[in-house]
Coordinates of C-alpha atoms in Angstrom, one line a residue:
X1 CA 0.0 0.0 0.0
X2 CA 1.3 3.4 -1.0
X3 CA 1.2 5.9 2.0
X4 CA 3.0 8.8 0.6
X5 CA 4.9 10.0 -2.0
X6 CA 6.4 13.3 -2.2
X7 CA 9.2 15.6 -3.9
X8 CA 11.5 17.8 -2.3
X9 CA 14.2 20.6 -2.8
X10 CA 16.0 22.8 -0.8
X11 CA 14.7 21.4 2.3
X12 CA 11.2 22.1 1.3
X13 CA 8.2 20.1 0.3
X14 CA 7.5 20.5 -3.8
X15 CA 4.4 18.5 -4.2
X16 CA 2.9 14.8 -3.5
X17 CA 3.6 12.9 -6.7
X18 CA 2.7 9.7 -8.8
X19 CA 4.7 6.9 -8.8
X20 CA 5.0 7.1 -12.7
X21 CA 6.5 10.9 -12.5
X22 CA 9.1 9.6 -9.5
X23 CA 12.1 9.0 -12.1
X24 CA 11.3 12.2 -13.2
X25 CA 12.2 14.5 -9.9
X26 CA 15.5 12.0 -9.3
X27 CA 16.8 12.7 -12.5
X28 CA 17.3 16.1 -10.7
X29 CA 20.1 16.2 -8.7
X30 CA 19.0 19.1 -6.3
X31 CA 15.5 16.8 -6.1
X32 CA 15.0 14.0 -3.8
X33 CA 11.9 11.6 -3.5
X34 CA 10.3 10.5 -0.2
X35 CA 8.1 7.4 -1.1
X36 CA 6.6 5.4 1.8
X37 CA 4.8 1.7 1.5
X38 CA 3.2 -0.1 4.0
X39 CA 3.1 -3.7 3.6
X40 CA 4.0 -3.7 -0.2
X41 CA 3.3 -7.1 -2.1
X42 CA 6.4 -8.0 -4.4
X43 CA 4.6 -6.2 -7.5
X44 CA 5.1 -2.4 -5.8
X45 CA 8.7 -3.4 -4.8
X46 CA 9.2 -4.1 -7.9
X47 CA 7.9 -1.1 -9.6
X48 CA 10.1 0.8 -6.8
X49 CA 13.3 -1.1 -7.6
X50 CA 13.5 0.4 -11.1
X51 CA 12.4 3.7 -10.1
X52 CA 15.1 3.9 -7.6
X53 CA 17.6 1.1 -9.3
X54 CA 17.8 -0.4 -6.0
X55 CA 20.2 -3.3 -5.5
X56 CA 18.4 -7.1 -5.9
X57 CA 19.9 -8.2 -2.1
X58 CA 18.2 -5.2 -0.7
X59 CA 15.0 -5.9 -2.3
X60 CA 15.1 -9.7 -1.8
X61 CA 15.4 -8.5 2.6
X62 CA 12.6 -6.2 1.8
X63 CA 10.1 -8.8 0.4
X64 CA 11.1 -11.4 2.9
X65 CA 10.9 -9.3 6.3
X66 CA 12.2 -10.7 9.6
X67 CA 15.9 -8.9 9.0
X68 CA 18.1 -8.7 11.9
X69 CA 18.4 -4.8 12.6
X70 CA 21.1 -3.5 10.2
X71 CA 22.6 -1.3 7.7
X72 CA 24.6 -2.1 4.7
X73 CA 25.9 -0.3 1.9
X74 CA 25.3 -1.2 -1.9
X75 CA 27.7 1.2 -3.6
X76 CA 26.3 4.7 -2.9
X77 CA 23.0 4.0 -1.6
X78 CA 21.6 2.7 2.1
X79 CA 19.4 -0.3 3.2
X80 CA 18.8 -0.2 6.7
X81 CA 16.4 -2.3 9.0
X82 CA 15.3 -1.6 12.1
X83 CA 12.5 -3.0 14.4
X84 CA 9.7 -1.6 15.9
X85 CA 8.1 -2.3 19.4
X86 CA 4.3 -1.5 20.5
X87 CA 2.5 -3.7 23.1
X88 CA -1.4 -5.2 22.3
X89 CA -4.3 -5.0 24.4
X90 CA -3.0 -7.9 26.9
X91 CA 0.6 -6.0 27.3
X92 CA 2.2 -8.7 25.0
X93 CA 4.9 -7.1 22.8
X94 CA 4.5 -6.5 19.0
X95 CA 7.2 -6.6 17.3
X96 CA 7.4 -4.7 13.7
X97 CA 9.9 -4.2 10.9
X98 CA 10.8 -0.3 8.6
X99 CA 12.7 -1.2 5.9
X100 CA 14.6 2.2 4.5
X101 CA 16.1 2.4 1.3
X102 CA 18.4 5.5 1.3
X103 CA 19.8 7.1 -2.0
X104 CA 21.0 10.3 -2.9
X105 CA 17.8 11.5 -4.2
X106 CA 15.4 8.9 -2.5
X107 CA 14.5 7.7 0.5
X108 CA 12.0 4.6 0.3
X109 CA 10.6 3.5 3.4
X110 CA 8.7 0.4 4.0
X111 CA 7.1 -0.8 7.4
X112 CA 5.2 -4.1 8.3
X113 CA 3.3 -5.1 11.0
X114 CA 3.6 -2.0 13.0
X115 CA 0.6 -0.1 13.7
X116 CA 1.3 3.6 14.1
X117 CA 2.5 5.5 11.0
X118 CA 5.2 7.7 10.2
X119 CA 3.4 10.8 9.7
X120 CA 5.0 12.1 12.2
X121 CA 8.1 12.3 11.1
X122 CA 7.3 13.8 7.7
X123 CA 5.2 16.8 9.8
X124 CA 8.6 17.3 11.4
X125 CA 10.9 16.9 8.7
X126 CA 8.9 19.5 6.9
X127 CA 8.5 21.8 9.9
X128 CA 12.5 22.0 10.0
X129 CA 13.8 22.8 6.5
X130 CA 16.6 24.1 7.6
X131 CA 18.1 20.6 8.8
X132 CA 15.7 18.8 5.5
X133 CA 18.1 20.4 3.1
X134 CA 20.5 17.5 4.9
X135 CA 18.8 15.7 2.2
X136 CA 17.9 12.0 2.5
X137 CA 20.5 11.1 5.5
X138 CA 18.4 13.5 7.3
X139 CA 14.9 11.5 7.1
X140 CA 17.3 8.6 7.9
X141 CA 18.1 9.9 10.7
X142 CA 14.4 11.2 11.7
X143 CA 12.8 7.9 10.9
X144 CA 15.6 6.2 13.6
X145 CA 15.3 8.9 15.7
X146 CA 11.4 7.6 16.0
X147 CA 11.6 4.7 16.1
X148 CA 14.2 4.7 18.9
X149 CA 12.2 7.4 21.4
X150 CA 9.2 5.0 20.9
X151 CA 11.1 2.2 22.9
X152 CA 11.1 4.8 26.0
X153 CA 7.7 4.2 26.5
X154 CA 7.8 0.2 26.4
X155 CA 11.0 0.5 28.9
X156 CA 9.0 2.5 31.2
X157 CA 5.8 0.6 31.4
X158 CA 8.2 -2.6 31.7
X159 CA 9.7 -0.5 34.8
X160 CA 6.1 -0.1 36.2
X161 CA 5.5 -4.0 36.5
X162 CA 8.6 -5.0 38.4
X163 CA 7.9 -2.2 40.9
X164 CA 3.9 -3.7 41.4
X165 CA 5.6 -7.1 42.0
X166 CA 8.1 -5.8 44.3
X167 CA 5.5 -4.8 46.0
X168 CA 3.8 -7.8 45.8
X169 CA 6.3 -9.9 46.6
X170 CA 6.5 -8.6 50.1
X171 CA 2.9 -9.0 51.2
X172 CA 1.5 -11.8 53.0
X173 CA 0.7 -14.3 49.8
X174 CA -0.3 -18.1 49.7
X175 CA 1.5 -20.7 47.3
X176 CA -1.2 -19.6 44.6
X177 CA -0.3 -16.2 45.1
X178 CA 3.7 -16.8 45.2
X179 CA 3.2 -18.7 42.2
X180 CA 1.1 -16.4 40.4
X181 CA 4.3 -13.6 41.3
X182 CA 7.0 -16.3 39.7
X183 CA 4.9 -16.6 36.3
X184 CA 4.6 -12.4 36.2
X185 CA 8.6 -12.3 36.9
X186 CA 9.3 -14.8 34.3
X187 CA 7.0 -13.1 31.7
X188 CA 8.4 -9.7 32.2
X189 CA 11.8 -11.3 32.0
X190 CA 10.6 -13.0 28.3
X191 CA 9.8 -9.8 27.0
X192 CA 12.9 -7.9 28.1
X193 CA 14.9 -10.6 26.5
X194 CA 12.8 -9.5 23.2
X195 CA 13.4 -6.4 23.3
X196 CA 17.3 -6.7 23.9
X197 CA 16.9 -9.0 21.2
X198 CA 15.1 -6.3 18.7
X199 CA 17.2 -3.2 20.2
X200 CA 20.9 -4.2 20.5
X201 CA 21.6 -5.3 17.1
X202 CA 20.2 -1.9 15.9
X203 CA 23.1 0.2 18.7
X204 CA 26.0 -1.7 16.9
X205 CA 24.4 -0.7 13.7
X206 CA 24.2 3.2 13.9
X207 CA 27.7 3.2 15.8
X208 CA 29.0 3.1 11.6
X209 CA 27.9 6.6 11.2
X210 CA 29.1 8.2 14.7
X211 CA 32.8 7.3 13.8
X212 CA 35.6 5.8 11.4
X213 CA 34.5 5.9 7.9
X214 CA 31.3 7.6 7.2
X215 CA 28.9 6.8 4.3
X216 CA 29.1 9.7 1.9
X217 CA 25.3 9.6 1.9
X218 CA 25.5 10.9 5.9
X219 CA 28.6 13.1 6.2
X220 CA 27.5 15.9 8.0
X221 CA 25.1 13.7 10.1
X222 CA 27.5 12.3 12.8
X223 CA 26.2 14.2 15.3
X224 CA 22.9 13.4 14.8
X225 CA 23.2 10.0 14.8
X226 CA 25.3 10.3 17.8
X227 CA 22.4 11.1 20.1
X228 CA 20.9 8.2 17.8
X229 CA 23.2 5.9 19.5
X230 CA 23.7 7.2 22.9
X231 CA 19.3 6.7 23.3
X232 CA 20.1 3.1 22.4
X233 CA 22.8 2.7 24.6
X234 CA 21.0 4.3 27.6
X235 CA 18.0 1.5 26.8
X236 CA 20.3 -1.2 26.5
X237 CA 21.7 -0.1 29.6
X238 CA 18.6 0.3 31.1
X239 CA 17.1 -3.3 29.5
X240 CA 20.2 -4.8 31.0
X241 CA 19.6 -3.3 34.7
X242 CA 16.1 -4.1 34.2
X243 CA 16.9 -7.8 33.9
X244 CA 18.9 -7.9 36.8
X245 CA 16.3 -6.6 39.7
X246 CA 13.8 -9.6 37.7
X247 CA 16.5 -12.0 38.8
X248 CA 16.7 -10.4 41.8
X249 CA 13.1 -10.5 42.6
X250 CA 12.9 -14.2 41.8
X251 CA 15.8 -15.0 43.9
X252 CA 13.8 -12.2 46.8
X253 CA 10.5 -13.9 46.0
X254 CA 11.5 -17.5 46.6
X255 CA 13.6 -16.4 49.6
X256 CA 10.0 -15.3 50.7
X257 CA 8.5 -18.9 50.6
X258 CA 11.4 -20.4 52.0
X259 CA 10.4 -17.9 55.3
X260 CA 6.9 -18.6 55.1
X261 CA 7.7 -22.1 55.0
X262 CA 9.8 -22.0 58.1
X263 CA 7.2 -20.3 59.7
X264 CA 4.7 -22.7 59.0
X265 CA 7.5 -25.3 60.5
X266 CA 8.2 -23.5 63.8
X267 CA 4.5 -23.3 64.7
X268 CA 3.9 -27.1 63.5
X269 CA 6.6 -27.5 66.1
X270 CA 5.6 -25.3 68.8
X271 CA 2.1 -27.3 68.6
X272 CA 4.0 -30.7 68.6
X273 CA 5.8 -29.6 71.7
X274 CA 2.8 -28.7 73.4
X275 CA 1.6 -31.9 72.7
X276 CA 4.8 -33.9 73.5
X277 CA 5.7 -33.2 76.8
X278 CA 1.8 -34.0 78.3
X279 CA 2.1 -37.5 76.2
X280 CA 5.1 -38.2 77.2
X281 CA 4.4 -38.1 80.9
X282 CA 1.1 -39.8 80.3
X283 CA 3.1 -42.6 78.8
X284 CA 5.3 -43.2 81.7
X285 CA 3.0 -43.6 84.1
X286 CA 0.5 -45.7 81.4
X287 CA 3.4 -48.4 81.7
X288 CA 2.4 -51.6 83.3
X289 CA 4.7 -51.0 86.5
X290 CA 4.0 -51.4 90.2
X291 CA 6.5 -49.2 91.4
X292 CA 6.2 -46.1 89.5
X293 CA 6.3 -43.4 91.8
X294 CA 3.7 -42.2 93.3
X295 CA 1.2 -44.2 91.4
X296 CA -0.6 -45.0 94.6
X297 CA -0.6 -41.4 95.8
X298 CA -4.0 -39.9 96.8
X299 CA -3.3 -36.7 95.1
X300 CA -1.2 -38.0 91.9
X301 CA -3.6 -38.0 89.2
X302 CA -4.7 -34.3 89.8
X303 CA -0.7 -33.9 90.3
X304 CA -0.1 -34.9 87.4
X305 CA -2.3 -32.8 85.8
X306 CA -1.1 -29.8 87.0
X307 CA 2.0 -30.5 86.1
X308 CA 1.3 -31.1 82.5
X309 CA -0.5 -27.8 81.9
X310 CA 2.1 -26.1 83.8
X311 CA 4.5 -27.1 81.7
X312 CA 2.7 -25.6 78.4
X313 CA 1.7 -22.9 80.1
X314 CA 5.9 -22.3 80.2
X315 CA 6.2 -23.7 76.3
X316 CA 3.5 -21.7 75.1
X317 CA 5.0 -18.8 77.0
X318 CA 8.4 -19.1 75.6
X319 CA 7.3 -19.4 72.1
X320 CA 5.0 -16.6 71.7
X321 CA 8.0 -14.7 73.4
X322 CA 10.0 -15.8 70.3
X323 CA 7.4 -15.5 67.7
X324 CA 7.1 -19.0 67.0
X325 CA 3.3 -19.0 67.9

């Protein structure tokens, strides 16, 4: 599907254009063409290949999707992919793919499976022709730039849910509930692990125009892309710290049950004490023995008694005093 197509010159907008007049505007060198598809069937990457002359390998990623995040260089001309991250109605990530194609006088973006458009960037390239005179590299960079701040979001709302199961974690749960707190932790560890998996790759990739030899097509741009990669190193950094305090609350959460089960242990035994001592002197004197003391006492039954409830009076004493009832 064919989302926009537009011409530009001297950092200005010239007019929204056909795709039969695109050859047209690139033929002019102080021209560039800023054509974006949104899940394109191989028939309109075809008709954009010979527009553009784009290299076969390029197209061939294009068509296919599911590209690690990258950026190679076919003689003068860009193909970079980058991924891009939004969460469904059940928090589950979404993971989506922008395919940019970047020439001299084009710049041919392609995007699948993610829902929210690029229009966006176009308003702001448009508002700022200053820095659109840049050329291509500069919607490069502003279509990164995007996609990048757009993982801020994800990261924070990630944040969110390990602080409500911090919390949980330390209020008085059952096993159901200590489960439940595991199966959370574990989730929200799956879906950091996705998005270290979708973000890193794409840090290592814009580090080739923030130093050593820089495309011609983005000389100029190296500060730009700079802050580029110092936002992905900050969320790599911040993915990776994230991923430790899960672990952390797993190991925290299961040192939780481990005290609740030793809980549950001390008062089993407090009980079993209490119980103990009153059987055990009951069994002595149940023994078939003429000469147990005192067994023919007037008094020794009642005795007896008293000194059985006196002595878990004194247990039950001493282990409320130590918490263990």
């Amino acid at each position: 599907m064919l989302i926009n197509c537009a011409a530009y010159q001297d950092g200005r907008k010239l007019a929204d254009i056909d795709i039969d007049s695109i050859s047209d505007y690139v033929a002019r060198p102080e021209c560039f063409v800023w054509v974006a598809l949104k899940d394109p069937d191989p028939d309109e990457l075809a008709v954009m290949k010979h527009e553009f002359d784009l290299h076969e390998l390029a197209i061939e990623d294009a068509q296919h999707g599911h590209q690690r995040p990258k950026i190679e260089e076919y003689g003068e001309s860009l193909f970079a992919v980058m991924h891009t991250v939004e969460k469904d109605d059940d928090g589950e990530l979404l993971i989506g793919e922008v395919d940019v194609f970047v020439g001299r006088n084009y710049v041919l973006s392609v995007r699948r499976n993610t829902r929210t458009g690029f229009q966006n960037v176009r308003a702001r390239c448009e508002r700022e022709p200053e820095l659109l005179k840049e050329g291509s590299a500069f919607v490069l960079y502003a279509l990164a730039d995007d996609i990048v701040d757009r993982y801020f979001p994800i990261i924070d709302s990630l944040s969110s849910e390990i602080e409500a199961l911090e919390d949980r974690i330390f209020e008085r749960n059952d096993s159901a509930a200590s489960r439940a707190i595991i199966q959370d932790l574990y989730s929200l560890k799956r879906r950091l692990v996705i998005l270290q998996h979708h973000i890193a790759p794409l840090q290592e990739a814009i580090s080739k125009f923030t130093g050593g030899r820089i495309p011609n097509i983005c000389e100029g741009m190296q500060a730009y892309f700079r802050d580029v990669y110092d936002h992905l190193e900050r969320i790599v950094r911040t993915i990776d710290g994230r991923r430790e305090m899960v672990v952390t609350a797993v190991q925290v959460n299961l040192g939780m049950i481990s005290l609740a089960e030793g809980e549950v242990t001390k008062r089993l035994g407090s009980f079993a004490a209490l119980f103990a001592v009153p059987t055990m002197i009951a069994g002595i004197y149940g023994m078939n023995f003429e000469k147990i003391p005192e067994l023919h006492y007037k008094y020794g039954y009642p005795l007896c008694l008293i000194v059985m409830l006196t002595v878990d009076i004194v247990l039950y004493w001493r282990f409320r005093k130590s918490n263990w009832l």
